Short mmCIF file of C-alpha atoms in Angstrom, two decimals:
data_model
loop_
_atom_site.label_atom_id
_atom_site.label_comp_id
_atom_site.label_asym_id
_atom_site.label_seq_id
_atom_site.Cartn_x
_atom_site.Cartn_y
_atom_site.Cartn_z
CA MET A 944 16.99 9.17 11.10
CA ASP A 945 16.48 5.55 9.44
CA ASN A 946 17.14 5.96 5.87
CA TRP A 947 16.25 2.35 4.88
CA PRO A 948 13.31 1.79 2.66
CA ARG A 949 10.09 0.65 4.00
CA GLN A 950 9.66 -2.96 4.12
CA PRO A 951 6.55 -5.31 3.65
CA LEU A 952 4.18 -5.70 6.85
CA ILE A 953 5.79 -9.00 8.09
CA LEU A 954 2.87 -9.95 10.40
CA THR A 955 0.32 -9.10 7.86
CA ALA A 956 1.17 -11.96 5.53
CA GLN A 957 1.46 -14.39 8.34
CA LEU A 958 -1.78 -13.88 9.98
CA PRO A 959 -3.65 -16.42 7.96
CA LEU A 960 -1.10 -19.07 8.72
CA ALA A 961 -1.38 -18.35 12.33
CA TRP A 962 -5.13 -18.53 12.18
CA GLY A 963 -5.52 -21.63 9.95
CA ALA A 964 -2.85 -23.83 11.70
CA GLY A 965 -3.77 -22.54 15.14
CA TYR A 966 -7.55 -23.48 14.66
CA TRP A 967 -6.62 -26.63 12.75
CA CYS A 968 -4.42 -27.97 15.69
CA LEU A 969 -6.64 -26.89 18.53
CA ALA A 970 -9.73 -28.58 16.77
CA GLN A 971 -7.68 -31.82 16.19
CA MET A 972 -6.37 -31.87 19.84
CA LEU A 973 -9.97 -31.61 21.19
CA ALA A 974 -11.40 -34.20 18.75
CA GLY A 975 -8.58 -36.74 19.89
CA CYS A 976 -9.39 -36.27 23.44
CA ARG A 977 -13.26 -36.75 22.60
CA ILE A 978 -14.07 -33.22 23.36
CA PRO A 979 -16.75 -31.94 20.95
CA VAL A 980 -15.99 -28.98 18.72
CA ALA A 981 -19.12 -27.00 17.92
CA ALA A 982 -19.64 -25.43 14.28
CA PRO A 983 -19.35 -21.83 14.11
CA ASP A 984 -22.49 -19.86 14.05
CA GLY A 985 -23.42 -17.13 11.53
CA ASP A 986 -22.13 -14.32 13.76
CA GLN A 987 -18.78 -16.09 14.21
CA VAL A 988 -18.50 -16.33 10.35
CA GLU A 989 -19.47 -12.98 9.67
CA LEU A 990 -16.96 -11.49 12.45
CA ALA A 991 -14.10 -13.54 10.73
CA LEU A 992 -15.25 -12.33 7.21
CA MET A 993 -14.88 -8.80 8.73
CA LEU A 994 -11.49 -9.29 9.96
CA ALA A 995 -10.63 -11.21 6.84
CA LEU A 996 -11.72 -7.84 4.92
CA CYS A 997 -9.10 -5.93 7.01
CA TRP A 998 -6.55 -8.22 6.24
CA MET A 999 -7.24 -8.07 2.64
CA LEU A 1000 -6.76 -4.40 2.52
CA ALA A 1001 -3.51 -4.80 4.29
CA GLY A 1002 -2.40 -7.37 2.00
CA GLY A 1003 -3.05 -5.34 -0.96
CA TYR A 1004 -0.82 -2.48 0.68
CA ASN A 1005 1.85 -5.15 1.27
CA GLN A 1006 1.88 -5.88 -2.42
CA LEU A 1007 2.24 -2.23 -3.17
CA LEU A 1008 5.18 -2.04 -0.93
CA ILE A 1009 6.88 -5.02 -2.40
CA TYR A 1010 6.58 -3.50 -6.02
CA ARG A 1011 7.73 -0.14 -4.63
CA TYR A 1012 10.78 -1.19 -2.63
CA VAL A 1013 11.94 -4.54 -3.44
CA PRO A 1014 14.97 -4.40 -5.85
CA GLY A 1015 15.23 -6.15 -9.00
CA LEU A 1016 11.51 -6.33 -9.78
CA GLU A 1017 12.06 -5.29 -13.49
CA ASN A 1018 12.93 -8.84 -14.37
CA GLY A 1019 14.34 -11.96 -13.05
CA ARG A 1020 13.25 -14.33 -10.15
CA ASN A 1021 11.93 -11.18 -7.83
CA ARG A 1022 9.48 -10.31 -10.60
CA VAL A 1023 8.21 -13.82 -10.71
CA LEU A 1024 7.93 -14.30 -6.95
CA ALA A 1025 6.11 -10.92 -6.69
CA ILE A 1026 3.58 -12.16 -9.14
CA ALA A 1027 3.36 -15.44 -7.24
CA ASN A 1028 2.71 -13.58 -3.97
CA ALA A 1029 -0.21 -11.64 -5.72
CA LEU A 1030 -1.73 -14.84 -6.88
CA ALA A 1031 -1.44 -16.56 -3.43
CA LEU A 1032 -3.12 -13.63 -1.90
CA ILE A 1033 -5.99 -13.56 -4.48
CA CYS A 1034 -6.45 -17.35 -4.14
CA THR A 1035 -6.67 -16.89 -0.25
CA ILE A 1036 -9.20 -14.25 -0.65
CA VAL A 1037 -11.37 -16.20 -2.56
CA LEU A 1038 -11.06 -19.34 -0.62
CA ALA A 1039 -11.94 -17.44 2.55
CA TRP A 1040 -14.92 -15.71 1.17
CA GLY A 1041 -16.01 -18.79 -0.87
CA LYS A 1042 -16.39 -21.17 1.79
CA PRO A 1043 -15.70 -19.43 5.06
CA ALA A 1044 -17.21 -22.02 7.44
CA VAL A 1045 -14.90 -24.65 6.07
CA VAL A 1046 -11.78 -22.71 5.20
CA LEU A 1047 -11.66 -20.50 8.26
CA PHE A 1048 -12.93 -22.95 10.74
CA PRO A 1049 -11.32 -26.20 9.80
CA ARG A 1050 -12.61 -29.04 12.08
CA ARG A 1051 -11.73 -32.02 10.17
CA PHE A 1052 -9.70 -32.97 7.12
CA SER A 1053 -10.77 -31.05 3.94
CA PRO A 1054 -8.92 -30.37 0.60
CA LEU A 1055 -9.92 -26.70 0.75
CA ALA A 1056 -8.52 -26.23 4.41
CA ILE A 1057 -5.47 -27.99 3.45
CA LEU A 1058 -5.02 -25.61 0.32
CA LEU A 1059 -5.46 -22.54 2.59
CA LEU A 1060 -2.83 -23.71 5.07
CA VAL A 1061 -0.53 -24.38 2.03
CA LEU A 1062 -1.30 -20.72 0.38
CA SER A 1063 -0.74 -19.32 3.87
CA LEU A 1064 2.63 -20.90 4.20
CA ALA A 1065 3.39 -19.57 0.80
CA LEU A 1066 2.36 -16.05 1.42
CA ALA A 1067 4.42 -16.03 4.84
CA SER A 1068 7.43 -17.34 2.94
CA LEU A 1069 7.30 -15.16 0.09
CA VAL A 1070 6.75 -11.75 2.06
CA ASN A 1071 9.77 -12.95 4.38
CA TYR A 1072 11.82 -13.46 1.38
CA PHE A 1073 11.13 -9.91 0.14
CA VAL A 1074 11.62 -8.55 3.68
CA ASP A 1075 15.13 -10.17 3.77
CA ARG A 1076 15.79 -8.61 0.41
CA ILE A 1077 15.19 -5.11 1.62
CA ARG A 1078 16.91 -5.59 4.93
CA ARG A 1079 18.84 -8.43 5.88
CA MET A 1080 19.75 -8.97 9.65
CA PRO A 1081 21.53 -12.12 10.06
CA ASP A 1082 21.99 -11.44 13.94
CA ARG A 1083 18.14 -11.64 14.39
CA LEU A 1084 15.75 -14.54 14.91
CA PRO A 1085 15.22 -15.88 11.34
CA LEU A 1086 11.75 -15.08 9.97
CA TRP A 1087 11.38 -18.73 8.64
CA PHE A 1088 11.44 -20.10 12.13
CA GLY A 1089 7.84 -19.28 13.08
CA PRO A 1090 6.19 -20.32 9.82
CA ILE A 1091 7.95 -23.54 9.74
CA THR A 1092 7.12 -24.40 13.26
CA LEU A 1093 3.49 -23.76 12.57
CA ALA A 1094 3.59 -25.90 9.46
CA VAL A 1095 5.23 -28.89 11.32
CA MET A 1096 2.82 -28.59 14.04
CA ALA A 1097 -0.13 -28.62 11.48
CA VAL A 1098 1.30 -32.17 10.66
CA VAL A 1099 2.21 -33.28 14.04
CA VAL A 1100 -1.21 -32.80 15.78
CA PRO A 1101 -3.20 -34.92 13.62
CA LEU A 1102 -0.54 -37.50 13.47
CA PHE A 1103 -0.28 -37.65 17.27
CA PHE A 1104 -3.95 -36.96 18.30
CA GLY A 1105 -5.58 -38.79 15.56
CA SER A 1106 -3.65 -41.83 14.40
CA GLN A 1107 -3.75 -45.29 15.73
CA ASN A 1108 -0.43 -46.48 14.28
CA TRP A 1109 2.48 -46.52 16.56
CA TRP A 1110 4.96 -45.51 13.67
CA GLU A 1111 3.10 -42.29 13.11
CA TRP A 1112 3.10 -41.30 16.79
CA LEU A 1113 6.95 -41.90 16.62
CA LEU A 1114 7.03 -39.71 13.47
CA ALA A 1115 5.26 -36.84 15.09
CA SER A 1116 7.47 -37.18 18.19
CA VAL A 1117 10.66 -37.03 16.14
CA MET A 1118 9.26 -34.12 14.10
CA ILE A 1119 8.44 -32.06 17.43
CA ILE A 1120 11.90 -32.99 18.85
CA LEU A 1121 13.70 -31.57 15.80
CA ILE A 1122 11.65 -28.35 16.24
CA GLN A 1123 12.55 -28.19 20.03
CA ALA A 1124 16.01 -28.66 19.03
CA VAL A 1125 16.22 -25.69 16.50
CA ALA A 1126 14.40 -23.46 18.95
CA PHE A 1127 17.09 -24.08 21.52
CA GLN A 1128 19.71 -23.50 18.58
CA GLN A 1129 17.87 -20.24 17.95
CA LEU A 1130 17.85 -18.95 21.63
CA PRO A 1131 21.00 -16.61 21.17
CA TRP A 1132 18.86 -14.79 18.43
CA ILE A 1133 15.60 -15.08 20.38
CA LEU A 1134 17.45 -13.26 23.16
CA ALA A 1135 19.16 -10.73 21.01
CA GLU A 1136 19.60 -7.28 22.31
CA THR A 1137 17.22 -5.22 19.89
CA PRO A 1138 15.57 -1.82 20.63
CA ALA A 1139 12.42 -3.76 21.11
CA ARG A 1140 13.70 -4.97 24.31
CA ARG A 1141 12.64 -1.63 25.76
CA SER A 1142 8.92 -2.53 25.10
CA ALA A 1143 7.43 -4.19 28.22
CA LEU A 1144 5.01 -6.11 25.97
CA TYR A 1145 7.92 -7.58 23.88
CA ASP A 1146 9.73 -8.81 26.80
CA MET A 1147 6.60 -10.28 28.19
CA LEU A 1148 5.97 -12.08 24.92
CA LEU A 1149 9.62 -13.29 25.16
CA GLY A 1150 9.22 -14.61 28.56
CA ALA A 1151 5.99 -16.52 27.40
CA GLU A 1152 8.04 -17.96 24.45
CA LEU A 1153 10.92 -19.23 26.67
CA ALA A 1154 8.15 -20.90 28.90
CA ALA A 1155 6.31 -22.45 26.07
CA LEU A 1156 9.62 -23.91 24.81
CA PHE A 1157 10.64 -25.32 28.10
CA SER A 1158 7.16 -26.59 28.96
CA SER A 1159 6.82 -28.20 25.49
CA VAL A 1160 9.82 -30.35 26.29
CA LEU A 1161 8.17 -31.50 29.59
CA LEU A 1162 4.83 -31.84 28.43
CA GLY A 1163 5.98 -33.77 25.31
CA VAL A 1164 7.58 -36.32 27.57
CA ILE A 1165 4.54 -36.82 29.69
CA SER A 1166 2.26 -36.85 26.36
CA CYS A 1167 4.57 -39.51 24.72
CA TYR A 1168 4.31 -41.50 27.80
CA GLN A 1169 0.48 -41.25 27.96
CA ARG A 1170 0.20 -41.83 24.45
CA GLY A 1171 1.96 -45.22 24.88
CA TYR A 1172 -0.70 -46.51 26.99
CA GLY A 1173 -3.46 -45.03 24.42
CA VAL A 1174 -4.27 -42.02 26.76
CA LEU A 1175 -4.92 -38.56 25.64
CA SER A 1176 -5.40 -36.13 28.63
CA ARG A 1177 -5.49 -32.19 29.25
CA LEU A 1178 -1.71 -32.11 29.65
CA CYS A 1179 -1.58 -33.45 25.83
CA ILE A 1180 -3.60 -30.54 24.90
CA CYS A 1181 -1.41 -28.34 26.72
CA TRP A 1182 1.68 -29.73 24.87
CA GLY A 1183 0.18 -29.20 21.60
CA SER A 1184 -0.62 -25.60 22.58
CA ALA A 1185 2.73 -24.98 23.57
CA GLY A 1186 3.88 -26.02 20.16
CA VAL A 1187 1.37 -23.70 18.29
CA PHE A 1188 2.50 -20.96 20.43
CA LEU A 1189 5.91 -21.55 19.99
CA GLY A 1190 5.46 -20.85 16.28
CA ILE A 1191 3.18 -17.82 16.72
CA GLY A 1192 5.43 -16.27 19.54
CA ALA A 1193 8.39 -16.77 17.13
CA MET A 1194 6.53 -14.80 14.17
CA VAL A 1195 5.85 -11.91 16.35
CA ILE A 1196 9.47 -11.60 18.19
CA ALA A 1197 11.15 -12.00 14.69
CA ALA A 1198 8.98 -9.22 13.27
CA CYS A 1199 9.50 -6.86 16.29
CA GLN A 1200 13.27 -7.33 16.11
CA ARG A 1201 13.04 -5.91 12.49
CA TYR A 1202 10.74 -2.95 13.07
CA HIS A 1203 12.70 0.11 13.11
CA ASN A 1204 11.02 1.74 15.92
CA ASP A 1205 13.34 2.70 18.65
CA PHE A 1206 10.52 1.96 21.34
CA ARG A 1207 11.92 5.16 23.22
CA TYR A 1208 8.48 5.15 25.10
CA GLY A 1209 9.02 1.60 26.36
CA HIS A 1210 8.87 0.84 30.19
CA ALA A 1211 11.01 -2.11 30.39
CA ALA A 1212 14.48 -0.10 30.27
CA ASP A 1213 16.59 -1.53 32.96
CA HIS A 1214 13.88 -3.95 33.94
CA GLU A 1215 13.81 -6.21 31.18
CA ASN A 1216 14.31 -9.53 33.08
CA TRP A 1217 11.39 -8.82 35.51
CA PHE A 1218 8.87 -8.47 32.36
CA VAL A 1219 10.41 -11.48 30.91
CA ALA A 1220 9.63 -13.34 34.21
CA VAL A 1221 5.99 -11.90 34.12
CA GLY A 1222 5.46 -13.14 30.63
CA ALA A 1223 6.63 -16.72 31.62
CA LEU A 1224 4.29 -16.50 34.61
CA CYS A 1225 1.50 -15.48 32.57
CA TRP A 1226 1.99 -18.41 30.15
CA VAL A 1227 2.09 -20.87 33.21
CA GLY A 1228 -1.36 -19.31 34.17
CA ILE A 1229 -2.51 -19.74 30.77
CA LEU A 1230 -1.87 -23.45 30.86
CA LEU A 1231 -3.50 -23.85 34.26
CA ALA A 1232 -6.57 -22.02 33.18
CA LEU A 1233 -6.56 -24.39 30.05
CA ILE A 1234 -6.23 -27.53 32.33
CA LEU A 1235 -9.08 -26.20 34.29
CA ALA A 1236 -11.16 -25.16 31.52
CA LEU A 1237 -11.11 -28.49 29.53
#
């Protein structure tokens, strides 16, 4: 029986960042390739608000877990950070409900959309800090890798797809190369033998993450070559999508490695590598479908 205290919900705090950065990057890539991005209609905004309501309840529950189980909240830095997490949660909710069409579906540069991304990154970072305070696992994928990757992609994509200055393209290329280098450095922790490896879905996600990493390198070379000639194609969008998925996949993998479910009912026992290969093939299929759909 696991006697460790309950930890805050890791993925709950990272959902706003995944949504905001993912939609922002997709809209910037499509705009850079001269593909129109339709404004959200009323039904889409209402559906997003309903999902935001569910997230709001989960975020409140997360705050209760932080106050209940994180040590050192009576005084000191942890108490200040817990208050900061509550304020960031409240501000995020107010922004999402105040201007949902602008904040939840950012199609162009907007101070409110940028503010939401900053608040989302702060939420993810603070909860990851509290999770690490309760249960430190240095032999697992670091919790910071996914949020930092998404934050970097939210800067790289507008520079690469929307700028006309060569030095900004160079800066974007250097930033994504650094992210890829760090991802390769984290491979031993991404592939760590954890109880989650018994899950078929986890192994498929692992395969998709590895395929996204290697495809981002190959597609990045092609995209930089095309950008040098002033061309942006579907392959460039696939490159950007691979970078975004690299961050989102790292979030999920790092969270699953820390859940103390033993996955005794998983279907991947003794067949882990097969499911990893299936996940990689699924990612290749998604890229092909993306190329054909655009």
